[in-house]
Short mmCIF file of C-alpha atoms in Angstrom, two decimals:
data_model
loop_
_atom_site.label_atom_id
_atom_site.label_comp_id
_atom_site.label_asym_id
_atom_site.label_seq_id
_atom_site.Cartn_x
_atom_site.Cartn_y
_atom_site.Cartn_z
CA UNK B 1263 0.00 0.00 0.00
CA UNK B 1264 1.30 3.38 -1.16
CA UNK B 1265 0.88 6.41 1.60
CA UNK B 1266 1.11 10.31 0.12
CA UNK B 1267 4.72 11.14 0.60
CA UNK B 1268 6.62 14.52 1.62
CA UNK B 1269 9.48 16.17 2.00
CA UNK B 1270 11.25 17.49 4.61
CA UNK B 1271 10.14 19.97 7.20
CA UNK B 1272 8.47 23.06 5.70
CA UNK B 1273 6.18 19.95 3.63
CA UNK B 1274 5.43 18.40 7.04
CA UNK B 1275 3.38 21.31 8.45
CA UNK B 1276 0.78 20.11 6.60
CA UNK B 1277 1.23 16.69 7.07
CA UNK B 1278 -0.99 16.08 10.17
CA UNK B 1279 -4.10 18.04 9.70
CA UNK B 1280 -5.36 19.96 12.21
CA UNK B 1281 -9.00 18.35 13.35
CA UNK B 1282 -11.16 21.11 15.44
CA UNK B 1283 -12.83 18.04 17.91
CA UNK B 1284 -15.49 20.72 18.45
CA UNK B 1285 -15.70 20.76 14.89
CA UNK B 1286 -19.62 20.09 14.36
CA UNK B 1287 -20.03 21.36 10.69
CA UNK B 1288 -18.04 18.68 9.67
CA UNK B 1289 -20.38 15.72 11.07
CA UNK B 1290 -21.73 13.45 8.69
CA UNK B 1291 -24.56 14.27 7.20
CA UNK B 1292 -26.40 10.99 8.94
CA UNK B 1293 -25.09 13.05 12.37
CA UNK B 1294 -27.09 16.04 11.07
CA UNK B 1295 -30.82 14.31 9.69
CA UNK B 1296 -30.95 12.04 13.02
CA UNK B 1297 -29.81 15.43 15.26
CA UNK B 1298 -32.90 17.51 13.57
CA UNK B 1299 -35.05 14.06 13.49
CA UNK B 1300 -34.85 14.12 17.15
CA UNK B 1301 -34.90 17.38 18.40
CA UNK B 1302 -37.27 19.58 15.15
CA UNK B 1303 -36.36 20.94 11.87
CA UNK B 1304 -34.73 23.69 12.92
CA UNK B 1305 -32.17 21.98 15.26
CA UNK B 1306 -27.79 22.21 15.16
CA UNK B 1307 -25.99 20.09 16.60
CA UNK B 1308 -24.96 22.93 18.70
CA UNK B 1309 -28.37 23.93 19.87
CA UNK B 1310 -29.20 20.08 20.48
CA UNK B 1311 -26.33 19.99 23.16
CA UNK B 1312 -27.28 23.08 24.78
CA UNK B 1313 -30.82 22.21 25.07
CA UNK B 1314 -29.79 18.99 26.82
CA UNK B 1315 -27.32 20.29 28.85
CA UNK B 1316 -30.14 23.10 29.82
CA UNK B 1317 -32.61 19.77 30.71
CA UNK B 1318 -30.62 18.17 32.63
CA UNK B 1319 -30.01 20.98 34.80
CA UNK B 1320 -33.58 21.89 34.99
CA UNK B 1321 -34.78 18.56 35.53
CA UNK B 1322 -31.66 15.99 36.79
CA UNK B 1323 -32.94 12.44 36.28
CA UNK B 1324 -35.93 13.02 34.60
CA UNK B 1325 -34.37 14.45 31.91
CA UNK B 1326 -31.29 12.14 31.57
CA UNK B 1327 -33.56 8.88 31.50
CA UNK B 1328 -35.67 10.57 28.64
CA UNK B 1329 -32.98 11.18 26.28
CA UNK B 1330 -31.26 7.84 27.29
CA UNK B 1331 -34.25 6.18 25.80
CA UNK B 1332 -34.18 8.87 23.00
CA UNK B 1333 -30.81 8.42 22.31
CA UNK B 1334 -29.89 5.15 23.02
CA UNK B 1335 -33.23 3.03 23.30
CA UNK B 1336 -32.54 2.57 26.62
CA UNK B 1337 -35.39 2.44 29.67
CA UNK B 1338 -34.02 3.26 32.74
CA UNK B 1339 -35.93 2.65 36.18
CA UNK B 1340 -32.44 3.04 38.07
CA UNK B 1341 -29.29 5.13 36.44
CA UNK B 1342 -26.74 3.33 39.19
CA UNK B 1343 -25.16 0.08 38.15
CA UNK B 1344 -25.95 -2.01 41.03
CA UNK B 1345 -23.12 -3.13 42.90
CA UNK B 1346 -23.87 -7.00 42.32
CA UNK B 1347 -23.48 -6.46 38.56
CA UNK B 1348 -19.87 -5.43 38.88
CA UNK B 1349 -18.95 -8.35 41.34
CA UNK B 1350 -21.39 -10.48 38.24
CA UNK B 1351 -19.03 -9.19 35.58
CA UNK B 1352 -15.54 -9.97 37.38
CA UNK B 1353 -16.91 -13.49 38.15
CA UNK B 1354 -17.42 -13.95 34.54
CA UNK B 1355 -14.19 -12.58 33.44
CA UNK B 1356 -11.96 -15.04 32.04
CA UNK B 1357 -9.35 -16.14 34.52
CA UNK B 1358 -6.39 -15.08 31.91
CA UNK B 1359 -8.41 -11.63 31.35
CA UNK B 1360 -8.32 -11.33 35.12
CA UNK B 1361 -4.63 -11.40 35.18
CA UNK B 1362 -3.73 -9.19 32.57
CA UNK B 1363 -6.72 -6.53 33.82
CA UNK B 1364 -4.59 -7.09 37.47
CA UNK B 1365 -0.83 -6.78 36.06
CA UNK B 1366 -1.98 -3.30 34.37
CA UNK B 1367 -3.96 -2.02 37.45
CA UNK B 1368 -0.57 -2.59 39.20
CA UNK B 1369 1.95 -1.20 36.80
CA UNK B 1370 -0.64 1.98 36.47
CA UNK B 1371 -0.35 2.59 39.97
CA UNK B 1372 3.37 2.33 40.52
CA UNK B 1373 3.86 4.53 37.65
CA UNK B 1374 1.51 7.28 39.08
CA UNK B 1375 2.63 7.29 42.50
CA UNK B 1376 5.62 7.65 41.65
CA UNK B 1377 5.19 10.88 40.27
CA UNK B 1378 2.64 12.04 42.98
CA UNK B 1379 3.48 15.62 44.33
CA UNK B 1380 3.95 15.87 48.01
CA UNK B 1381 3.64 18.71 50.70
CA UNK B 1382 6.82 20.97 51.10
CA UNK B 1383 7.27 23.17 53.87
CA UNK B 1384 10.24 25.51 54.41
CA UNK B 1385 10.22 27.09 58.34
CA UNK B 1386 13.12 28.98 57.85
CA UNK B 1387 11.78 31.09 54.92
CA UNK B 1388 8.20 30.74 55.90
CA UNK B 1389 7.49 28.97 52.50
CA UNK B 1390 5.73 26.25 51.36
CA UNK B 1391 3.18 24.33 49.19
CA UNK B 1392 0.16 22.01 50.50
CA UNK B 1393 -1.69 18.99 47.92
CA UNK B 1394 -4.77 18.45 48.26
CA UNK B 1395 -6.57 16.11 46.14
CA UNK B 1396 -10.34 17.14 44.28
CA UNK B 1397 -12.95 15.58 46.55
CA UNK B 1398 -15.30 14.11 43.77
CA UNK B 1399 -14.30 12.90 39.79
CA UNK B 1400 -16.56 11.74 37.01
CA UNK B 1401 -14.96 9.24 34.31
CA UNK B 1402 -16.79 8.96 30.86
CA UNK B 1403 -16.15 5.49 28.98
CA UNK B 1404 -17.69 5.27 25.65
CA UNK B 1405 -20.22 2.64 24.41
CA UNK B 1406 -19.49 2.67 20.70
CA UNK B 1407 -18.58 0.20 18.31
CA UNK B 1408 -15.58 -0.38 20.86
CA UNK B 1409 -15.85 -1.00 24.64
CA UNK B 1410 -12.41 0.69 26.69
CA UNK B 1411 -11.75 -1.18 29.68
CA UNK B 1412 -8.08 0.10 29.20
CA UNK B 1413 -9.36 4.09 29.71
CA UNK B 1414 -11.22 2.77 33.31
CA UNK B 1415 -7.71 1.88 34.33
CA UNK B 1416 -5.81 4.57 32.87
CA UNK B 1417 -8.60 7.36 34.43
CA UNK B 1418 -9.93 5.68 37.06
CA UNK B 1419 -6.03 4.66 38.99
CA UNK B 1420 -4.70 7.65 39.18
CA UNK B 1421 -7.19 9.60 40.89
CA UNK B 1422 -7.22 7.31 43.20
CA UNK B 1423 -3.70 6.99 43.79
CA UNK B 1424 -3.87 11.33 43.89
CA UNK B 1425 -6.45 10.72 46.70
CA UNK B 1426 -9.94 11.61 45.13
CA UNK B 1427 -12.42 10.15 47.69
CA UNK B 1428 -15.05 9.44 45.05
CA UNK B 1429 -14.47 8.24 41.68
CA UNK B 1430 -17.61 7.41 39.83
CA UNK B 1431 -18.27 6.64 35.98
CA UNK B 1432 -20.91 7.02 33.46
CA UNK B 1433 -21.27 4.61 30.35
CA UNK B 1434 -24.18 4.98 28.01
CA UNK B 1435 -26.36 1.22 28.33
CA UNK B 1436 -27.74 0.50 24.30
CA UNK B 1437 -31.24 -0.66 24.35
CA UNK B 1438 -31.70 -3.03 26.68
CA UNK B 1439 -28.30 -4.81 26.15
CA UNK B 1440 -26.08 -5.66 29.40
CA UNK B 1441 -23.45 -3.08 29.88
CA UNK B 1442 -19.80 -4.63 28.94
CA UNK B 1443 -18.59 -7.14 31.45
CA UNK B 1444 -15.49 -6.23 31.09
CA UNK B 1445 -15.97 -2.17 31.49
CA UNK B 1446 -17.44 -3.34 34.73
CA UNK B 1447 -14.60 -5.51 35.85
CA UNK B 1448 -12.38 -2.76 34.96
CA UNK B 1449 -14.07 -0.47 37.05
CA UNK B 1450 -13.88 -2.88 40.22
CA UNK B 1451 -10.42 -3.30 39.75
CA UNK B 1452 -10.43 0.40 39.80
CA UNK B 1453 -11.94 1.20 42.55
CA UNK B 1454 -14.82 3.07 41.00
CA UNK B 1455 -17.18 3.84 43.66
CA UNK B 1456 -20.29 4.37 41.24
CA UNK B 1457 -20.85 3.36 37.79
CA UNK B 1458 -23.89 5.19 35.94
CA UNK B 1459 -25.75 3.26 32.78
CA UNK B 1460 -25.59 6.61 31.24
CA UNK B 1461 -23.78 8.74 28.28
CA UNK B 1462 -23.23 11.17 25.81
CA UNK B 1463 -24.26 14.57 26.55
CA UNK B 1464 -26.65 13.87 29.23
CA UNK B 1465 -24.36 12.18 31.12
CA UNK B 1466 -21.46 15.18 31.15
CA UNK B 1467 -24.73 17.31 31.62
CA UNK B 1468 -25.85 15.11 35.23
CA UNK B 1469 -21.42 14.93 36.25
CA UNK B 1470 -21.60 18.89 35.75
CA UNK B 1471 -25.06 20.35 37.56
CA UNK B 1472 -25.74 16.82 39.70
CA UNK B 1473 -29.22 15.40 39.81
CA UNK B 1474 -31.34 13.32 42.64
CA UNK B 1475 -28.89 10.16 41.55
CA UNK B 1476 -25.96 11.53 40.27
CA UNK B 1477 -23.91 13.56 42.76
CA UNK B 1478 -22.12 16.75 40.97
CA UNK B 1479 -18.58 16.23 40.41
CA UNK B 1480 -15.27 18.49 40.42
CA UNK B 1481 -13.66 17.34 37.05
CA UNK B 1482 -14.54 15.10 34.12
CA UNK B 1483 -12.73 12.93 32.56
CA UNK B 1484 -12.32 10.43 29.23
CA UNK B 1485 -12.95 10.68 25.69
CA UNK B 1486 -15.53 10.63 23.84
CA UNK B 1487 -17.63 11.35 20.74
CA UNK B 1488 -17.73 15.01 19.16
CA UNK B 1489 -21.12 15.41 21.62
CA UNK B 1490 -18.82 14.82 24.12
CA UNK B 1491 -16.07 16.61 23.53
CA UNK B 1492 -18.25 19.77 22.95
CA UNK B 1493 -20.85 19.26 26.15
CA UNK B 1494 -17.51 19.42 27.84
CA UNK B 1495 -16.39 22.27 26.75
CA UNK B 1496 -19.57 23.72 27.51
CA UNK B 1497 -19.65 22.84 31.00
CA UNK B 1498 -16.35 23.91 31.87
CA UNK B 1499 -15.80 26.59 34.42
CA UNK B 1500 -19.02 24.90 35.81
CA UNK B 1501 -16.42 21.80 36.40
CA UNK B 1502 -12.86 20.99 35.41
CA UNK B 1503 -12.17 18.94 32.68
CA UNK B 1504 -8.95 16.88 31.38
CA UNK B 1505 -9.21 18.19 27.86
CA UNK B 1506 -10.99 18.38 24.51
CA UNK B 1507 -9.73 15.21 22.54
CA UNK B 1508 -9.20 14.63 18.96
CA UNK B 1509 -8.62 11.79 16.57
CA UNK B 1510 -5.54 9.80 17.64
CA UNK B 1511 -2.09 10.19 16.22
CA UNK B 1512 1.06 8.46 16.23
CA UNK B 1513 4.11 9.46 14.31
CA UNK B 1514 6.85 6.54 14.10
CA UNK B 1515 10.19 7.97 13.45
CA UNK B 1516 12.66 5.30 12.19
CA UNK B 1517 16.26 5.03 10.63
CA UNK B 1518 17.71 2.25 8.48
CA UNK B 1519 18.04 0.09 11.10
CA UNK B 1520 14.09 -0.13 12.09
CA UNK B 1521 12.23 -3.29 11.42
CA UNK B 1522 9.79 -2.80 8.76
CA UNK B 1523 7.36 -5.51 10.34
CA UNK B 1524 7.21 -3.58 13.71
CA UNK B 1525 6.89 -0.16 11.72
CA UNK B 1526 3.97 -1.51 9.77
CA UNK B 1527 2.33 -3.25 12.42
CA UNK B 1528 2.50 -0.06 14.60
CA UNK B 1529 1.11 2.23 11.52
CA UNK B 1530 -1.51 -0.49 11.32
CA UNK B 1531 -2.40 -0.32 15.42
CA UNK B 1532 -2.94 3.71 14.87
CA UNK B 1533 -5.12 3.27 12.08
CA UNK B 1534 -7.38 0.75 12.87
CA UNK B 1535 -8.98 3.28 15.97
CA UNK B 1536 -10.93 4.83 13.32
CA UNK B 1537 -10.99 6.52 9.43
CA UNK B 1538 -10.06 10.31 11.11
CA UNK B 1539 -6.89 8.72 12.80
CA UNK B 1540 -3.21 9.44 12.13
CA UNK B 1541 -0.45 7.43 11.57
CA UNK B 1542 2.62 9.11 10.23
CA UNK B 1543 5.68 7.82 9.18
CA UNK B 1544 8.91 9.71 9.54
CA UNK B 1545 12.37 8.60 8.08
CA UNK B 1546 15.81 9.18 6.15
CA UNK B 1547 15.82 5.76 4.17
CA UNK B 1548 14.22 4.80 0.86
CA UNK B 1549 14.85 1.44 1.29
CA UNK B 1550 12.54 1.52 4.49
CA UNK B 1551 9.78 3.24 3.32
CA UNK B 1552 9.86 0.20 0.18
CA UNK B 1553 9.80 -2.42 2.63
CA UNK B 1554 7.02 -1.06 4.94
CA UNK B 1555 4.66 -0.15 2.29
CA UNK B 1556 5.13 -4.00 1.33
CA UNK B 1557 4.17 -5.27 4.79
CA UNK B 1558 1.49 -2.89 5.10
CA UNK B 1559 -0.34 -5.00 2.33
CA UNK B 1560 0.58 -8.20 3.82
CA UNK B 1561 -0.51 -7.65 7.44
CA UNK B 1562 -4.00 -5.29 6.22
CA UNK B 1563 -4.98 -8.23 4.22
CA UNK B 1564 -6.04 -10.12 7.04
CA UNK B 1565 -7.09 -7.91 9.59
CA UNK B 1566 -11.04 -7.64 10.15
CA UNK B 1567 -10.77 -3.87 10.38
CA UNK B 1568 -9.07 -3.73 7.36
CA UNK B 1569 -11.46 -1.52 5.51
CA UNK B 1570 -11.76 1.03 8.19
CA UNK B 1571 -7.34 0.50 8.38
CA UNK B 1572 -7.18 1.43 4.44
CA UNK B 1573 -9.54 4.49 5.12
CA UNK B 1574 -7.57 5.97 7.85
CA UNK B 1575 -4.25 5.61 5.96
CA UNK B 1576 -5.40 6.78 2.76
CA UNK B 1577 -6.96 10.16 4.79
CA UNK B 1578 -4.63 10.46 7.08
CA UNK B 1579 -1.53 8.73 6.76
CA UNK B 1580 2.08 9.83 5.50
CA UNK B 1581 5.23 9.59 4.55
CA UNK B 1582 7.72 12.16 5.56
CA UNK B 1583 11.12 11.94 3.63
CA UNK B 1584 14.03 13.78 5.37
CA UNK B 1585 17.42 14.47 4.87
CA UNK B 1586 18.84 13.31 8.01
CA UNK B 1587 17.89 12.89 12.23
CA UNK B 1588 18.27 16.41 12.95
CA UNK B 1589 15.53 17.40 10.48
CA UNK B 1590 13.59 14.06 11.66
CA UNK B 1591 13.62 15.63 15.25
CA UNK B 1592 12.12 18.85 14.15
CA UNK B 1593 9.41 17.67 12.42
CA UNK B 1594 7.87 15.93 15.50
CA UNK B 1595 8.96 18.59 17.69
CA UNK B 1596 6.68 20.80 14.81
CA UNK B 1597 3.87 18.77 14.41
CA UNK B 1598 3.85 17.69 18.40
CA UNK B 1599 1.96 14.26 18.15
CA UNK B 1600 0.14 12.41 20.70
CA UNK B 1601 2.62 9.45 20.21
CA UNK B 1602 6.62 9.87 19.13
CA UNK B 1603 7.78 6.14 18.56
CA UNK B 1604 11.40 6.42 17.86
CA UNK B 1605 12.71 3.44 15.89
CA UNK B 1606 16.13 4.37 15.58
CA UNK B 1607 19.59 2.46 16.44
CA UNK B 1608 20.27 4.37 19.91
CA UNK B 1609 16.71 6.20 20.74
CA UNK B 1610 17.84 7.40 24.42
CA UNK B 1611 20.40 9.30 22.62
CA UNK B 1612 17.71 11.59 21.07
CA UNK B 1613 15.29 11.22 23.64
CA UNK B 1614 16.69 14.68 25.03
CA UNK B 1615 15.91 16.24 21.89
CA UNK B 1616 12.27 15.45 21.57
CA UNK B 1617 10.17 18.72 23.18
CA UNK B 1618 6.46 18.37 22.12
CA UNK B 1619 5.12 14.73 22.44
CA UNK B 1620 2.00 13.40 24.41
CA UNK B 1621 4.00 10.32 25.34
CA UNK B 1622 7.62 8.66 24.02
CA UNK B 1623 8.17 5.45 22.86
CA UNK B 1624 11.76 4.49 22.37
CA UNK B 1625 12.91 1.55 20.52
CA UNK B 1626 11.20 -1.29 18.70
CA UNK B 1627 10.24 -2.97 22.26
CA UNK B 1628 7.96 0.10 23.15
CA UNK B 1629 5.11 0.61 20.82
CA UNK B 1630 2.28 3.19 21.21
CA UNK B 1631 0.09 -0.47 21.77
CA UNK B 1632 1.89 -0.96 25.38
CA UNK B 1633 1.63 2.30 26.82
CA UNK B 1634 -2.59 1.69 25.67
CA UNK B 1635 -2.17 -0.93 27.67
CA UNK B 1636 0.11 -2.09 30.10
CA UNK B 1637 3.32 0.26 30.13
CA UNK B 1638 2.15 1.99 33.24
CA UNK B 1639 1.70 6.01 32.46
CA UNK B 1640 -1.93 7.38 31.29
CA UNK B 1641 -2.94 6.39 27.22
CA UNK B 1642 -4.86 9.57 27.69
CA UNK B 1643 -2.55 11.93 26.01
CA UNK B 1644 -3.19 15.67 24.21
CA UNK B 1645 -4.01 15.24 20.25
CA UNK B 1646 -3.81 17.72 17.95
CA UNK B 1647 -0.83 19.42 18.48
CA UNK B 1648 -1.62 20.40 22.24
CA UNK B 1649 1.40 18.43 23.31
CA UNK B 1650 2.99 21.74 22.78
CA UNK B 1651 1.22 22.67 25.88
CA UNK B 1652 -0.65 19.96 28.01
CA UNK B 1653 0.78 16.69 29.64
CA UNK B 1654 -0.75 13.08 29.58
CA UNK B 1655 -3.01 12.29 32.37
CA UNK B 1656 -2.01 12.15 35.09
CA UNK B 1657 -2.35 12.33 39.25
CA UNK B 1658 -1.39 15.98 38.86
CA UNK B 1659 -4.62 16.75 37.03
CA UNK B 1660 -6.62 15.54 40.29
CA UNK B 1661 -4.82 17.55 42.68
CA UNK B 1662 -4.72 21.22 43.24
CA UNK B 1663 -1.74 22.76 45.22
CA UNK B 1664 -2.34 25.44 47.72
CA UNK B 1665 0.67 27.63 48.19
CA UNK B 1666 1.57 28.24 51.98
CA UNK B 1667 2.77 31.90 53.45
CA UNK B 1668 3.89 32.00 57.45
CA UNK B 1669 6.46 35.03 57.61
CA UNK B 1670 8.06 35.19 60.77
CA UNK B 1671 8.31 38.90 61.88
CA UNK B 1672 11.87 38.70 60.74
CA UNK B 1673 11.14 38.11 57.71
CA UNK B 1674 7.99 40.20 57.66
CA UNK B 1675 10.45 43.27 58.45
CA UNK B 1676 13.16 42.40 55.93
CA UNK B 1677 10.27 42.08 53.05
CA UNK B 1678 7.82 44.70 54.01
CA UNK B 1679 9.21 47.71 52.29
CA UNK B 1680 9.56 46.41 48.89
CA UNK B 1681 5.98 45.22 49.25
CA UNK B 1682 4.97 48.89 50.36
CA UNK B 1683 6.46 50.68 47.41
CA UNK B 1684 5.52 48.40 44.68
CA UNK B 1685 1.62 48.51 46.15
CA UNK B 1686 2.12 52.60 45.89
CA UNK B 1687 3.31 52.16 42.75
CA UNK B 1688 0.10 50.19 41.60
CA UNK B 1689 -1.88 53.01 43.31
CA UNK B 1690 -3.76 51.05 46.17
CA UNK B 1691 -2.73 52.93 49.21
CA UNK B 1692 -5.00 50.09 51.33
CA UNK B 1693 -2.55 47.50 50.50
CA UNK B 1694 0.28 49.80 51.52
CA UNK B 1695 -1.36 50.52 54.73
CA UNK B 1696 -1.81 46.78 55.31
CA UNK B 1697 1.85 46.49 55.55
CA UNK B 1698 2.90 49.90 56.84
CA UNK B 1699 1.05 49.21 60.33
CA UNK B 1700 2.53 45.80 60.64
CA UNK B 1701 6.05 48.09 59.94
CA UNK B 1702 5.27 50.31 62.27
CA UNK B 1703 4.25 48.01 65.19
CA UNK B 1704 7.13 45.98 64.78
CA UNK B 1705 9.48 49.58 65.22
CA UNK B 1706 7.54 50.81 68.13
CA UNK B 1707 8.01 47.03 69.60
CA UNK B 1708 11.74 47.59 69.28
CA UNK B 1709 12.04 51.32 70.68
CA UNK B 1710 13.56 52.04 74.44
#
């Protein structure tokens, strides 16, 4: 299979194409006759998010079982998951399943707290930093055409390893089909406290405002549809959220030395998440580029997502030629994926060069697939080209630091002039006098 193919960096700009996620003139027009088919002739998708995020504030559970029977076919007498369906599901979990579910809960929460913040105090300057964690955190899993017990692990663990006393998720239930076993199992492994048959828009609507079953949250988290993504962004200020998510992108960047199985195989694991998805292939060698585009034909050819494979690569994929590493580097620090797989001879030695990446994968033993997995850090990573400016997931996003001030008189005196003069200077003569009185106490303390 034959990807477009570019030239070094000034070509590459265009390379990965910038997708708005709350993009919704771009929906398919199917999106657009069932959105006015639901809610009247006149409706946007816009308007139909607003006017169920309105509902659901108006009228909490009411409104979020209507339009999960609107939406989904779904009747729902109770929107909690009871607690003997999760303990059902993880008895029905394959015993191998179990394991692997286990060995990734545990290598999640190593990673994460390890990289918890702590408390730092300093007496002697009168300095220092408290972490608290948020109190209450709403996950979102999707119910699509794919089920993602991996994102209940990857959301899910490190809030709880941050401290976040209540963890609850919302998953939309289709008609009156069980919810996915192994979502559920995922979820106990967890430590979810609540899981809510719920989703879409209602269900960031109910985590945002609360309603009579659904207890308001602090910050929500997980991907989702374009819905999604935009009820989010509609609700926050209202609540936190982790981010706005777009299609998934990986760039493998490979030398001469790369194995042209692996690279096609990992191209291959990008594509397959869906037609908008990006897989881009950076390198220096001809001869690479020959051989992958061969295996890419070989390994498509029997995968049962091959159709929606070709699509993505055909849309999205690329090749991008370059001179030499240097150049290689500055293309992915440019386009700033979600995913830098380096398949190079020595990848640690570049590693210090890379700037903008969600996550790095170095060396042909680390593909994008384990850190979905099993790696240990957070597969929810910024898309887009937001790596330039947002982290993976991780347990800073579910703590907020509050920064400590206990001055000593000391240092009160040694300080308080500066802070006098520069409040003067800003023309707010109650500030001044805030400090000047401490001053003067602390001189009339000190007279004979």
């Amino acid at each position: 299979m034959q990807l477009k193919q570019v030239r070094g960096l000034t070509a590459a700009d265009s390379v990965l194409t910038r997708i708005d996620p709350l993009d919704l003139s771009s929906l398919p027009d199917e999106a657009l006759r069932r959105t006015r088919e639901l809610f009247g002739p006149d409706a946007t998708p816009e308007s139909s998010v607003l006017q169920m995020l309105r509902d659901v504030r108006a009228e909490g559970d009411d409104a979020v079982r209507r339009y999960a029977n609107l939406l989904d076919g779904a009747d729902l007498d109770e929107l909690q998951v009871p607690a003997s369906e999760l303990e059902d599901a993880w008895r029905s979990t394959p015993d191998d399943l179990k394991r692997a579910l286990e060995m990734a809960a545990e290598r999640i929460m190593r990673f994460h707290e390890a990289t918890l913040p702590r408390d730092w105090v300093d007496l002697g300057d009168g300095l220092g930093e408290l972490v608290r964690p948020l109190e209450r955190v709403g996950l979102y899993a999707p119910g699509g055409t794919a089920a993602y017990p991996s994102t209940v692990l990857m959301t899910a663990i490190p809030a709880r390893v941050a401290g976040v006393k209540e963890v609850a998720l919302t998953t939309p239930r289709r008609g009156n089909e069980p919810l996915n076993p192994t979502v559920l199992a995922a979820a106990r492994i967890a430590g979810v406290d609540a899981v809510y048959q719920v989703g879409g828009v209602p269900a960031i609507g109910a985590l945002a405002y609360g309603t009579e079953s659904i207890p308001k949250v602090d910050k929500i988290c997980g991907p989702g549809n374009v819905f999604v993504a935009y009820a989010k962004r509609m609700v926050q200020g209202q609540v936190d959220i982790d981010g706005v998510f777009g299609p998934t992108e990986t760039i493998v960047l490979a030398d001469a030395t790369a194995n042209p199985v692996f690279c096609a195989a990992d191209l291959i694991a990008q594509a397959e998440h869906d037609p908008m998805a990006s897989a881009i292939l950076v390198t220096d060698s001809n001869e690479l580029v020959d051989a992958i585009e061969s295996e890419l034909d070989a390994q498509i050819a029997s995968n049962p997502r091959a159709n929606t494979i070709r699509h993505s690569l055909e849309r999205q994929g690329c090749i991008v030629l370059v001179d030499d590493f240097d150049e290689a580097i500055a293309v992915a620090n440019r386009i700033a994926p979600e995913h830098l797989c380096l398949m190079i001879a020595d990848p640690w030695a570049w590693a210090g060069q890379i700037r903008n990446a969600g996550g790095l994968f170095l060396g042909e033993f680390s593909p994008e697939v384990m850190g979905d997995y099993i790696a240990g850090p957070s597969h929810v990573m910024p898309t887009g080209g937001t790596a330039r400016f947002s982290s993976a997931l991780s347990v800073h996003h579910f703590v907020r630091t509050m920064p400590v001030v206990g001055l000593s008189p000391q240092h009160f005196s040694a300080l308080g002039a500066a802070a006098v003069r520069i409040a003067e200077a800003e023309g707010l003569p109650g500030h001044a006098g805030a400090v000047q009185a401490r001053l003067d106490h602390l001189a009339a303390a000190k007279a004979p």
